[in-house]
Amino acid sequence: MSTEILFKFENIKKQFFGVYALNGVTLELKSGTILGLVGENGAGKSTLMNILGGVISPDSGTMTLAGKEYRPHDPSEASWAGIGFIHQELNLFTNLSIAENIFIEDFPRKKGLPLIDRHILVSRTKELLVALDLNASPATKVESLVPGERQLVEIAKALSTDAKIIIFDEPTTSLTAKESEFLFELIRKLRSDGKSIVYISHILADVQALADDIAVLRDGTLVASGPIREFPVDTIISQMIGRTSIHFTRKSETPGTFEALRVEALSQKGIAKNISLSVNEGEIVGIFGLMGSGRTELARMIFGLDTFETGTVLVRGKALLQGDPAAAIALGMAFITENRREEGLLMNVSIADNIALVSLGDFSRRVFGMLDNKRLQPEVARVGKELKIKASSFTRQNAKSLSGGNQQKVVIGKWLLARPEVLIMDEPTRGIDVGAKFEVYTIMDSLAAKGTGILCISSEIEELMGICDRIIVMSRGEIINQFCRQDFSQERIMRSAFRQENRAAVEA
């Protein structure tokens, strides 16, 4: 195995909205080797690779490629420098042909003319497809290819630029077992051809089978690295979850026995498989799972944003028609999205109007349907005070001007005003500081004490262990395990997510 250093990160730092995504990462990639890059959701893996791939720029720190300074301004510069990036969400134009997708950034031209040389385009594409053992015509539209074949087109695209480093970000998420095994053989062949590979995956068995070296990120910091032979699965998991715990003690009493939410045998091909769960009034149930586990997709289906093939969703015993969020809201359900900036808030609208958004119908005058501001404004002010939203003016200040923590409080406030019976929260504390996290936990505890049933999705095990009565673990669209509070264990929960823990019987 080569010991020559091809690429080096030196003290890389990157912040988003005042929170460190990367904090002083120094990491080396050797020539002709496979580096397994692992860490929990939000550990900084994708941020680090997006910096390598020219998608974003670091706030500070340096990078060197083949001994020379490297600082791309965009993905095109990174591609020209020899960096290939196979994203989890493939960057292909499905309405174009394989050949057009491969060479879309640099079509071969006829000499002296601004015209595409179709003969060279087809011949080069054929060479790449043969090398990747993809039996398809260069003229084949990408929309007709299965996921594994589409991924090979992305790899061909990287090889067409003679990439020195190829990044694979969660490449097996949508592949079958046979497609995954073929991909692994291809990655090994790329290594033998002298390519350097960065392989990002939550499937630790795959990382161990493929990688020569491993690097573990935790909270934006490199906590461990070295030869893969020195890192058994248990050691990797321990390094991934070893950060200082955030302790929060629930104050609310034991949950009630009446079901606020029940999901029965919900299935959607490729997304969810026979999901059954329940949440009682006053209970906080957590859902933990790694990227691709189907957590967010499940939440969207329960709330009615996405449809499903089979199954039933009941709110306080009443069946909910799928694909109808308005009906879900009418039955007393609320949904806090993980993407608050794009889906949870109207960023250029006032704080007060954002909080009032869901409840406008409750504060409309019966005559002419006009808003009754005399009733609405005191209620908005009450919610803002209860949530301790820090703002100079609820009516004059817009949501965009707030910190991440206060934006999240506004999203919560929007649903709090509607007095929900069931509250689904997807990553409720993502991107906010510790102080704001504790305030969100307190709000959740207070709602549970008043009888609201809460289904909380989070990538942070400690968070779920601190606020939940039960934790459900998902993997690849299935419920794998369930833990009651007395059985909470970081290691067991993580092992379940990685399918290392024997499946327990799960009763909804």
XYZ file of C-alpha atoms in Angstrom:
508
model
C 0.000 0.000 0.000
C 1.292 3.460 -0.911
C 2.587 5.824 1.747
C 2.794 8.850 -0.578
C 0.502 11.690 0.574
C -1.654 12.836 -2.340
C -3.952 15.236 -0.502
C -3.893 16.977 2.864
C -6.375 19.051 4.869
C -4.638 21.302 7.404
C -6.623 22.870 10.284
C -9.835 23.244 8.245
C -12.612 25.253 9.891
C -16.127 25.988 8.668
C -19.102 27.600 10.429
C -22.749 27.792 9.457
C -24.850 30.372 11.309
C -22.294 30.575 14.112
C -22.081 26.801 14.657
C -18.892 24.915 13.763
C -19.457 22.205 11.162
C -15.684 21.641 11.054
C -13.304 22.765 13.757
C -9.618 22.362 12.971
C -9.635 19.165 10.877
C -6.236 17.899 9.702
C -6.388 14.772 7.539
C -4.243 13.049 4.908
C -5.196 10.901 1.911
C -2.567 8.553 0.476
C -2.139 7.748 -3.212
C -3.815 4.552 -4.415
C -5.712 3.891 -1.180
C -9.292 3.816 0.066
C -10.052 6.071 3.048
C -13.222 5.238 4.971
C -14.736 8.444 6.379
C -17.292 7.800 9.138
C -19.224 9.702 11.793
C -22.754 10.324 12.998
C -25.180 12.493 11.036
C -23.938 16.060 11.346
C -20.376 15.049 12.240
C -18.990 17.069 9.318
C -18.267 14.357 6.721
C -20.217 15.882 3.842
C -19.031 19.400 4.717
C -15.405 18.270 4.533
C -15.957 16.532 1.203
C -17.911 19.488 -0.181
C -14.837 21.601 0.561
C -12.627 19.077 -1.256
C -15.096 19.027 -4.161
C -15.269 22.822 -4.463
C -18.945 23.017 -3.472
C -18.170 25.273 -0.491
C -15.059 27.088 0.750
C -13.458 26.743 4.200
C -13.418 29.713 6.555
C -9.777 28.993 7.362
C -7.106 26.336 6.915
C -5.172 25.091 3.908
C -5.315 22.212 1.430
C -2.570 20.707 -0.705
C -2.956 18.392 -3.718
C 0.157 16.572 -4.917
C 2.250 18.967 -2.849
C 0.721 22.142 -4.329
C -1.752 24.547 -2.751
C -5.346 23.667 -3.613
C -8.293 26.041 -3.204
C -11.080 25.548 -5.777
C -13.682 28.274 -6.197
C -16.349 25.947 -7.586
C -16.929 22.275 -8.516
C -15.652 22.853 -12.064
C -12.232 23.915 -10.760
C -12.168 20.861 -8.497
C -13.022 18.637 -11.448
C -10.232 20.124 -13.555
C -7.845 19.499 -10.653
C -8.743 15.806 -10.662
C -11.481 15.521 -8.022
C -14.491 13.347 -8.837
C -17.535 13.483 -6.545
C -20.206 10.781 -6.624
C -22.943 12.400 -4.523
C -25.584 10.407 -2.686
C -28.188 12.264 -4.750
C -26.811 11.654 -8.240
C -26.246 14.792 -10.338
C -27.594 13.514 -13.631
C -29.987 14.941 -16.203
C -32.418 12.071 -16.664
C -33.805 13.467 -19.937
C -30.346 13.413 -21.569
C -28.336 10.491 -22.923
C -25.511 8.692 -21.116
C -22.942 10.336 -23.412
C -24.392 13.808 -22.887
C -24.348 13.377 -19.106
C -20.757 12.142 -19.021
C -19.333 14.999 -21.099
C -21.824 17.751 -20.281
C -19.143 19.980 -18.741
C -16.624 19.486 -21.570
C -18.049 18.226 -24.852
C -15.455 17.241 -27.504
C -15.479 19.849 -30.267
C -14.809 19.711 -33.980
C -11.530 21.390 -34.848
C -11.978 25.092 -35.385
C -15.750 24.914 -34.966
C -18.091 25.492 -31.991
C -19.818 22.183 -32.742
C -19.905 18.941 -30.755
C -17.910 16.135 -32.366
C -20.500 13.375 -32.079
C -18.150 10.684 -33.369
C -15.575 11.329 -30.619
C -18.362 11.742 -28.039
C -19.764 8.293 -28.819
C -16.383 6.534 -29.095
C -15.111 7.926 -25.770
C -18.357 7.006 -24.060
C -18.166 3.442 -25.400
C -14.633 3.082 -23.988
C -15.795 4.193 -20.551
C -18.870 1.954 -20.559
C -16.779 -1.078 -21.529
C -14.299 -0.306 -18.725
C -17.202 -0.173 -16.248
C -18.934 -3.234 -17.711
C -22.102 -1.240 -18.375
C -23.931 -2.825 -21.294
C -25.794 0.176 -22.670
C -25.682 2.408 -25.725
C -24.175 5.911 -25.328
C -27.495 7.214 -26.708
C -29.555 5.590 -23.931
C -31.535 8.096 -21.879
C -30.542 8.083 -18.200
C -34.203 7.969 -17.134
C -34.374 4.373 -18.407
C -31.480 3.175 -16.211
C -31.793 1.496 -12.800
C -30.032 3.152 -9.795
C -26.918 0.976 -10.056
C -26.498 1.824 -13.738
C -26.997 5.522 -13.072
C -24.238 5.385 -10.500
C -21.911 3.846 -13.079
C -22.671 6.804 -15.351
C -21.583 9.140 -12.535
C -18.360 7.143 -12.125
C -17.785 7.283 -15.888
C -18.213 11.044 -15.658
C -15.450 11.197 -13.028
C -13.167 8.920 -15.045
C -13.678 11.041 -18.172
C -11.834 13.874 -16.410
C -9.006 11.515 -15.331
C -9.872 12.065 -11.668
C -7.084 11.360 -9.180
C -9.440 11.349 -6.181
C -12.993 9.981 -6.282
C -15.391 10.634 -3.405
C -18.265 8.206 -2.825
C -20.905 9.683 -0.490
C -23.249 6.957 0.829
C -23.126 5.162 -2.547
C -25.169 2.052 -1.658
C -28.266 3.784 -0.238
C -30.457 2.955 -3.245
C -28.595 -0.129 -4.542
C -29.488 -3.795 -4.335
C -27.063 -6.217 -2.676
C -25.851 -7.417 -6.093
C -25.341 -3.846 -7.332
C -23.467 -2.982 -4.130
C -21.091 -5.938 -4.521
C -20.387 -4.947 -8.124
C -19.677 -1.391 -6.953
C -17.217 -2.661 -4.318
C -15.307 -4.654 -6.943
C -15.202 -1.579 -9.160
C -13.873 0.583 -6.311
C -11.127 -1.979 -5.652
C -10.232 -1.929 -9.347
C -10.049 1.882 -9.284
C -7.640 1.606 -6.351
C -5.480 -0.894 -8.233
C -5.425 1.567 -11.146
C -3.871 4.156 -8.823
C -6.979 6.164 -7.913
C -7.437 7.439 -4.366
C -10.908 6.858 -2.935
C -12.802 8.534 -0.106
C -15.661 6.253 0.905
C -18.368 7.717 3.176
C -20.858 5.252 4.624
C -22.930 4.445 7.691
C -22.597 0.731 6.903
C -19.495 -0.047 8.926
C -19.167 -3.600 7.614
C -18.755 -2.161 4.115
C -16.160 0.343 5.319
C -14.175 -2.428 6.972
C -14.374 -4.603 3.864
C -13.211 -1.833 1.509
C -11.024 0.681 3.314
C -7.280 0.690 3.869
C -7.471 3.568 6.346
C -10.246 5.120 8.398
C -11.003 8.587 9.764
C -13.684 9.241 12.393
C -15.305 12.666 12.688
C -17.323 13.738 15.709
C -18.937 17.176 16.082
C -16.748 18.610 13.314
C -13.498 17.319 14.827
C -11.242 14.468 13.734
C -11.190 12.173 16.778
C -9.443 9.093 15.384
C -7.647 7.880 12.255
C -5.338 5.089 11.196
C -5.190 1.703 9.448
C -8.571 0.010 9.262
C -7.172 -3.161 10.855
C -6.843 -1.238 14.135
C -10.550 -0.319 14.183
C -13.059 -3.121 14.868
C -16.730 -2.117 14.639
C -17.123 -1.619 18.397
C -14.119 0.740 18.460
C -15.498 2.780 15.555
C -18.896 3.107 17.225
C -17.280 4.116 20.521
C -15.264 6.841 18.768
C -18.356 8.075 16.940
C -20.556 8.488 20.019
C -17.935 9.380 22.636
C -18.690 13.055 22.977
C -19.758 14.651 26.258
C -23.446 14.007 26.847
C -26.001 16.778 27.036
C -28.042 15.940 30.107
C -31.696 16.895 30.282
C -34.062 15.510 32.880
C -37.738 15.185 32.026
C -40.080 16.915 34.485
C -43.389 15.769 33.032
C -45.205 12.863 34.652
C -45.774 9.378 33.280
C -47.551 9.463 29.879
C -51.220 8.607 29.600
C -52.568 5.375 28.148
C -54.817 6.910 25.464
C -53.308 6.708 21.965
C -52.786 10.082 20.364
C -51.259 8.582 17.216
C -51.277 5.089 15.720
C -49.602 3.984 12.492
C -50.532 0.527 11.223
C -48.595 -1.478 8.592
C -47.561 1.574 6.568
C -45.577 0.681 3.445
C -44.197 2.451 0.401
C -41.922 0.564 -1.995
C -38.272 1.481 -1.517
C -39.040 3.837 1.394
C -40.991 2.169 4.204
C -41.803 -1.466 4.944
C -44.669 -2.484 7.223
C -44.191 0.327 9.761
C -46.367 0.139 12.880
C -45.962 2.423 15.888
C -47.978 4.383 18.425
C -47.606 7.499 20.568
C -49.747 7.967 23.680
C -50.954 11.317 24.965
C -48.182 13.001 26.938
C -45.560 10.608 25.563
C -42.397 11.531 23.689
C -41.311 8.797 21.288
C -38.010 9.159 19.475
C -37.006 7.798 16.091
C -33.307 7.215 15.484
C -31.724 6.054 12.257
C -28.831 6.769 9.961
C -28.966 8.522 6.614
C -31.201 6.563 4.259
C -33.133 4.900 7.080
C -36.418 6.496 5.970
C -37.104 8.556 9.115
C -38.033 11.824 7.414
C -39.941 10.045 4.651
C -42.006 8.256 7.301
C -42.823 11.539 9.055
C -43.929 13.141 5.783
C -46.202 10.200 5.000
C -47.768 10.248 8.462
C -48.520 13.972 8.155
C -49.936 13.567 4.651
C -47.247 15.389 2.683
C -46.330 12.199 0.810
C -48.482 9.230 -0.123
C -48.028 5.553 0.737
C -49.201 2.309 -0.846
C -50.717 0.513 2.142
C -51.366 1.186 5.800
C -53.391 3.406 8.106
C -52.713 6.548 10.160
C -55.071 7.320 13.059
C -55.110 10.509 15.133
C -56.934 9.976 18.437
C -58.717 7.009 16.861
C -59.799 8.797 13.673
C -58.394 7.580 10.357
C -56.502 10.170 8.330
C -56.823 10.291 4.563
C -53.348 10.099 3.079
C -51.965 13.006 1.083
C -54.089 15.555 2.974
C -52.055 17.729 5.391
C -55.027 20.065 5.873
C -57.053 17.149 7.240
C -54.133 16.189 9.494
C -54.038 19.720 10.912
C -57.812 19.706 11.386
C -57.499 16.499 13.425
C -54.905 18.120 15.665
C -51.604 17.047 14.083
C -48.586 19.339 13.650
C -45.312 18.830 11.777
C -42.036 20.658 12.392
C -39.847 20.095 9.341
C -36.079 19.599 9.539
C -35.625 22.335 6.901
C -36.929 25.335 8.812
C -35.441 27.960 6.480
C -37.093 26.658 3.306
C -40.131 24.725 4.529
C -40.896 25.936 8.048
C -40.759 29.712 7.771
C -41.575 32.632 5.517
C -38.165 34.237 5.951
C -39.108 37.751 4.760
C -42.342 37.863 6.772
C -42.681 39.151 10.337
C -42.310 36.921 13.373
C -45.931 37.565 14.335
C -47.262 36.580 10.911
C -45.170 33.396 10.922
C -46.507 32.368 14.325
C -50.082 33.096 13.215
C -49.767 31.288 9.884
C -51.388 27.935 10.787
C -54.120 29.450 12.989
C -55.387 32.229 10.725
C -58.722 30.459 10.286
C -59.269 30.362 14.048
C -58.889 34.124 14.279
C -60.994 35.155 11.293
C -64.178 37.109 11.813
C -67.282 35.276 10.738
C -68.397 38.289 8.704
C -66.283 38.872 5.558
C -63.581 36.480 6.880
C -61.292 39.291 8.047
C -58.650 38.681 10.714
C -59.561 39.617 14.263
C -56.222 41.158 15.240
C -57.525 42.166 18.667
C -57.729 38.467 19.542
C -54.786 37.283 17.470
C -52.018 39.662 18.555
C -52.253 38.964 22.318
C -52.115 35.222 21.587
C -49.050 35.658 19.354
C -47.399 37.754 22.069
C -48.233 35.094 24.669
C -46.636 32.325 22.586
C -43.576 34.463 21.863
C -43.112 35.172 25.561
C -43.705 31.560 26.536
C -41.020 30.421 24.077
C -38.631 33.248 25.077
C -38.141 34.357 21.462
C -35.501 37.083 21.477
C -36.605 39.858 19.142
C -36.928 43.621 19.238
C -40.409 43.541 17.664
C -42.616 40.618 16.685
C -44.516 42.714 14.158
C -41.634 44.666 12.550
C -38.810 42.121 12.653
C -38.785 39.352 10.043
C -37.828 35.725 10.612
C -34.669 35.995 8.491
C -33.065 38.342 11.020
C -33.291 35.842 13.894
C -30.653 33.388 15.111
C -31.118 29.700 14.253
C -32.397 28.914 17.740
C -34.980 31.690 17.665
C -36.083 30.728 14.155
C -36.735 27.233 15.444
C -38.779 28.664 18.310
C -40.905 30.571 15.790
C -41.564 27.325 13.893
C -42.585 25.663 17.163
C -44.663 28.693 18.102
C -46.579 28.467 14.825
C -47.837 25.038 15.860
C -48.092 25.826 19.561
C -50.730 28.437 18.783
C -52.753 25.681 17.063
C -52.695 23.582 20.287
C -51.776 20.238 18.638
C -52.813 16.823 19.932
C -49.909 15.181 18.056
C -46.623 16.905 17.240
C -44.076 15.434 14.822
C -40.637 17.066 15.169
C -37.938 16.304 12.575
C -34.452 17.278 13.842
C -35.875 19.986 16.159
C -32.451 21.156 17.427
C -30.337 20.891 14.271
C -27.944 23.822 13.875
C -28.745 25.563 17.156
C -26.518 26.114 20.181
C -26.655 24.190 23.455
C -28.618 26.876 25.293
C -31.304 26.953 22.613
C -31.401 23.146 22.609
C -32.248 23.096 26.312
C -35.044 25.596 25.736
C -36.475 23.392 22.959
C -36.293 20.364 25.287
C -38.147 22.347 27.956
C -40.855 23.284 25.459
C -41.267 19.642 24.449
C -41.479 18.557 28.070
C -44.083 21.235 28.780
C -46.209 20.164 25.805
C -46.035 16.518 26.883
C -47.106 17.532 30.395
C -50.231 19.088 28.842
C -51.075 15.854 27.000
C -49.548 16.364 23.545
C -48.118 13.183 22.033
C -44.735 13.888 20.417
C -42.893 11.899 17.749
C -39.320 13.235 17.624
C -36.772 12.387 14.927
C -33.157 13.141 15.788
C -29.641 12.160 14.734
C -28.367 12.729 18.276
C -28.699 9.668 20.500
C -28.036 11.625 23.703
C -30.805 14.036 22.804
C -33.341 11.252 22.386
C -32.180 9.478 25.537
C -32.679 12.672 27.525
C -36.172 13.614 26.346
C -37.878 10.402 25.206
C -39.946 7.751 26.927
C -39.230 5.280 24.121
C -36.797 5.190 21.178
C -37.568 3.407 17.910
C -34.617 2.535 15.660
C -35.051 2.480 11.870
C -32.798 1.125 9.136
C -33.489 0.996 5.391
C -37.183 1.726 5.801
C -37.833 -0.777 8.581
C -38.215 -0.617 12.351
C -35.296 -2.682 13.647
C -35.577 -2.253 17.402
C -37.355 -0.397 20.198
C -36.016 0.665 23.586
C -37.883 1.773 26.697
C -36.251 4.339 28.988
C -34.903 1.743 31.427
C -33.133 -0.018 28.527
C -31.549 3.048 26.882
C -27.953 2.425 25.787
C -25.988 4.531 23.301
C -24.045 1.536 22.108
C -27.073 -0.730 21.666
C -29.053 1.968 19.845
C -26.144 2.662 17.511
C -25.517 -1.042 16.953
C -29.196 -1.459 16.048
C -28.958 1.370 13.527
C -25.982 -0.385 11.948
C -27.898 -3.712 12.090
C -25.258 -5.087 14.457
C -27.803 -5.654 17.253
C -30.157 -8.624 17.029
C -33.634 -7.504 16.078
C -36.048 -7.301 18.983
C -39.760 -7.824 18.774
C -41.342 -4.423 18.288
C -44.827 -3.864 19.556
C -46.610 -0.717 18.495
